[in-house]
Tab-separated table of C-alpha atoms in Angstrom:
chain	number	residue	atom	x	y	z
S	7	MET	CA	172.631	312.835	254.721
S	8	LYS	CA	169.788	314.608	252.898
S	9	THR	CA	169.029	316.626	256.066
S	10	LYS	CA	172.671	317.767	256.285
S	11	ILE	CA	172.649	318.923	252.652
S	12	ILE	CA	169.417	320.886	253.165
S	13	ALA	CA	170.780	322.420	256.386
S	14	ALA	CA	174.003	323.414	254.636
S	15	ALA	CA	172.096	324.961	251.727
S	16	LEU	CA	169.862	326.927	254.109
S	17	ALA	CA	172.889	328.143	256.051
S	18	MET	CA	174.555	329.298	252.837
S	19	MET	CA	171.429	331.209	251.789
S	20	MET	CA	171.077	332.795	255.233
S	21	PHE	CA	174.669	333.951	255.392
S	22	ALA	CA	175.252	334.832	251.738
S	23	PRO	CA	174.365	338.531	252.241
S	24	ALA	CA	176.856	338.735	255.117
S	25	GLN	CA	179.693	337.575	252.900
S	26	ALA	CA	181.628	339.898	250.630
S	27	GLU	CA	179.258	342.491	249.246
S	28	GLU	CA	179.088	343.291	245.574
S	29	PRO	CA	181.525	346.146	244.944
S	30	ARG	CA	179.817	349.231	243.523
S	31	ILE	CA	182.796	351.533	243.306
S	32	ASP	CA	185.488	351.023	240.700
S	33	PHE	CA	189.002	352.350	241.142
S	34	PRO	CA	189.049	355.850	239.616
S	35	ALA	CA	192.248	355.439	237.589
S	36	ASP	CA	192.057	359.097	236.499
S	37	TYR	CA	191.711	360.513	240.033
S	38	LYS	CA	195.001	362.433	239.770
S	39	SER	CA	193.244	364.634	237.193
S	40	TYR	CA	190.734	365.594	239.928
S	41	LYS	CA	191.320	368.705	242.011
S	42	ASN	CA	193.574	368.127	245.049
S	43	TYR	CA	191.560	370.291	247.426
S	44	LEU	CA	193.125	369.433	250.793
S	45	SER	CA	196.156	367.714	252.342
S	46	LEU	CA	196.395	367.180	256.076
S	47	ASP	CA	197.552	365.058	258.975
S	48	ARG	CA	194.789	362.587	259.851
S	49	ILE	CA	193.115	362.707	263.261
S	50	GLY	CA	191.592	360.211	265.678
S	51	ASP	CA	193.044	356.717	265.468
S	52	ASN	CA	195.134	357.692	262.453
S	53	LYS	CA	197.910	359.618	264.177
S	54	THR	CA	200.628	358.167	261.926
S	55	GLN	CA	198.889	358.966	258.654
S	56	ILE	CA	198.637	361.809	256.179
S	57	ILE	CA	195.848	362.177	253.618
S	58	ARG	CA	195.648	364.036	250.309
S	59	LEU	CA	192.052	364.602	249.154
S	60	PHE	CA	190.864	364.864	245.566
S	61	ALA	CA	187.384	365.727	244.207
S	62	ASN	CA	185.971	364.983	240.765
S	63	LYS	CA	184.291	367.791	238.786
S	64	VAL	CA	180.844	366.887	240.147
S	65	ALA	CA	182.015	367.216	243.761
S	66	GLN	CA	184.022	370.359	242.939
S	67	ALA	CA	180.717	372.081	242.173
S	68	GLY	CA	180.134	371.955	245.930
S	69	PRO	CA	176.949	371.484	247.912
S	70	GLY	CA	173.695	372.446	246.245
S	71	GLU	CA	170.755	374.342	247.741
S	72	LYS	CA	169.993	371.536	250.204
S	73	GLY	CA	173.612	371.509	251.442
S	74	ALA	CA	174.472	368.163	249.884
S	75	LEU	CA	176.994	367.265	247.235
S	76	PRO	CA	175.356	366.067	244.001
S	77	ASP	CA	174.949	362.455	242.920
S	78	GLY	CA	178.024	361.381	240.990
S	79	SER	CA	180.385	363.068	243.458
S	80	VAL	CA	183.614	361.142	243.972
S	81	LEU	CA	186.114	361.955	246.717
S	82	VAL	CA	189.465	360.192	246.776
S	83	GLY	CA	191.949	360.090	249.645
S	84	GLU	CA	195.555	359.071	249.156
S	85	ILE	CA	196.512	357.711	252.575
S	86	TYR	CA	200.202	357.885	253.371
S	87	LYS	CA	202.142	356.449	256.252
S	88	ALA	CA	204.123	359.060	258.143
S	89	GLU	CA	207.723	358.676	259.205
S	90	VAL	CA	207.823	357.463	262.801
S	91	ASP	CA	210.419	357.595	265.534
S	92	GLU	CA	211.687	354.637	267.586
S	93	ASP	CA	208.588	354.871	269.838
S	94	GLY	CA	206.203	354.653	266.869
S	95	GLU	CA	205.206	358.329	267.127
S	96	ALA	CA	204.896	360.346	263.928
S	97	LYS	CA	207.857	362.585	263.196
S	98	THR	CA	207.059	366.185	262.333
S	99	SER	CA	208.838	368.766	260.228
S	100	VAL	CA	209.844	372.248	261.376
S	101	LEU	CA	206.373	373.285	260.178
S	102	GLY	CA	204.821	370.957	262.761
S	103	ARG	CA	203.369	368.663	260.084
S	104	ARG	CA	203.888	364.922	259.758
S	105	ILE	CA	206.483	363.854	257.235
S	106	ARG	CA	204.961	361.842	254.406
S	107	LYS	CA	206.523	358.480	253.682
S	108	LYS	CA	204.882	355.620	251.760
S	109	LEU	CA	201.517	355.616	249.975
S	110	ALA	CA	199.561	352.955	251.875
S	111	ALA	CA	196.081	352.983	250.338
S	112	ILE	CA	193.594	354.918	248.245
S	113	ALA	CA	190.171	355.439	249.827
S	114	VAL	CA	187.163	356.373	247.708
S	115	MET	CA	183.752	357.814	248.626
S	116	GLU	CA	181.164	357.880	245.870
S	117	LYS	CA	177.591	359.144	245.968
S	118	ARG	CA	174.824	357.639	243.848
S	119	LYS	CA	171.049	357.869	244.200
S	120	GLY	CA	169.670	354.987	246.274
S	121	TRP	CA	173.027	353.639	247.430
S	122	GLY	CA	172.273	354.307	251.092
S	123	GLU	CA	169.064	352.300	251.163
S	124	LYS	CA	170.709	349.000	252.104
S	125	PHE	CA	172.499	350.255	255.233
S	126	ASP	CA	171.275	350.308	258.821
S	127	ALA	CA	171.263	353.606	260.760
S	128	GLU	CA	174.748	353.034	262.202
S	129	HIS	CA	176.283	352.698	258.740
S	130	LYS	CA	174.023	354.940	256.633
S	131	ASN	CA	175.741	357.901	254.981
S	132	GLY	CA	172.989	359.364	252.870
S	133	ASP	CA	173.708	357.831	249.470
S	134	TRP	CA	177.498	357.611	249.891
S	135	ASP	CA	179.411	354.354	249.827
S	136	PHE	CA	183.076	353.527	250.328
S	137	ALA	CA	185.858	351.459	248.807
S	138	ILE	CA	189.551	351.120	249.495
S	139	PHE	CA	192.309	350.133	247.109
S	140	SER	CA	196.018	349.381	247.226
S	141	PRO	CA	198.360	351.968	245.661
S	142	ASP	CA	198.305	349.948	242.417
S	143	GLY	CA	194.494	350.098	242.227
S	144	LYS	CA	193.593	346.623	243.483
S	145	ARG	CA	190.558	346.390	245.764
S	146	LEU	CA	191.480	345.669	249.386
S	147	VAL	CA	188.731	343.128	250.075
S	148	LYS	CA	189.762	342.418	253.659
S	149	LYS	CA	189.231	346.037	254.743
S	150	ASP	CA	186.103	346.449	256.879
S	151	LEU	CA	184.268	349.266	255.102
S	152	ASN	CA	181.777	349.479	257.962
S	153	SER	CA	184.483	351.247	259.972
S	154	CYS	CA	184.542	353.947	257.247
S	155	ARG	CA	180.749	354.064	257.160
S	156	ALA	CA	180.443	354.315	260.962
S	157	CYS	CA	183.059	357.105	261.126
S	158	HIS	CA	181.236	359.234	258.516
S	159	ALA	CA	177.634	358.375	259.515
S	160	PRO	CA	177.289	360.983	262.316
S	161	LEU	CA	178.262	363.833	259.951
S	162	THR	CA	174.684	364.542	258.866
S	163	GLU	CA	175.180	368.334	258.878
S	164	THR	CA	178.058	368.068	256.384
S	165	ASP	CA	176.626	365.422	254.023
S	166	HIS	CA	178.778	362.790	255.801
S	167	VAL	CA	181.997	364.405	254.563
S	168	TRP	CA	184.760	365.431	256.988
S	169	SER	CA	186.207	367.970	254.530
S	170	TYR	CA	182.840	369.484	253.551
S	171	GLU	CA	183.811	373.113	254.271
S	172	HIS	CA	186.722	372.800	251.863
S	173	LEU	CA	184.350	371.885	249.035
S	174	ARG	CA	182.053	374.926	249.424
């Protein structure tokens, strides 16, 4: 019995870091006061989504001399579902843009000095980290943030930000 308890305790200690990580990013309740700098149809695996992007005042200052956004930058994406047809394809307007339907989630990227140190190369985004919330501001804990990290990680030339050029 004592051996089983010790084994269980060791297993819990070994796997504790793999469990839910400590959230670093709080829901930015005031994000609608940020600048809405871009709205677009999402690409890649997100062909039935639309995103509206907001930047706080720190991020609005744009990249500094080294081409990176400053620490304290916060980027927020309102992710909307698009209207779809009977085949599940996104409907488009006469302008050729997807038609926005329901707000599905709010994604947040925040940059703080040292935040990138804990990630492996596949998930490292400089000092950016990610969070995702429901439309009412509750953290979506079941969302795999490593998919966000892996998608942005290769963007080393644009400080890991897809919309970098729109912030310059």
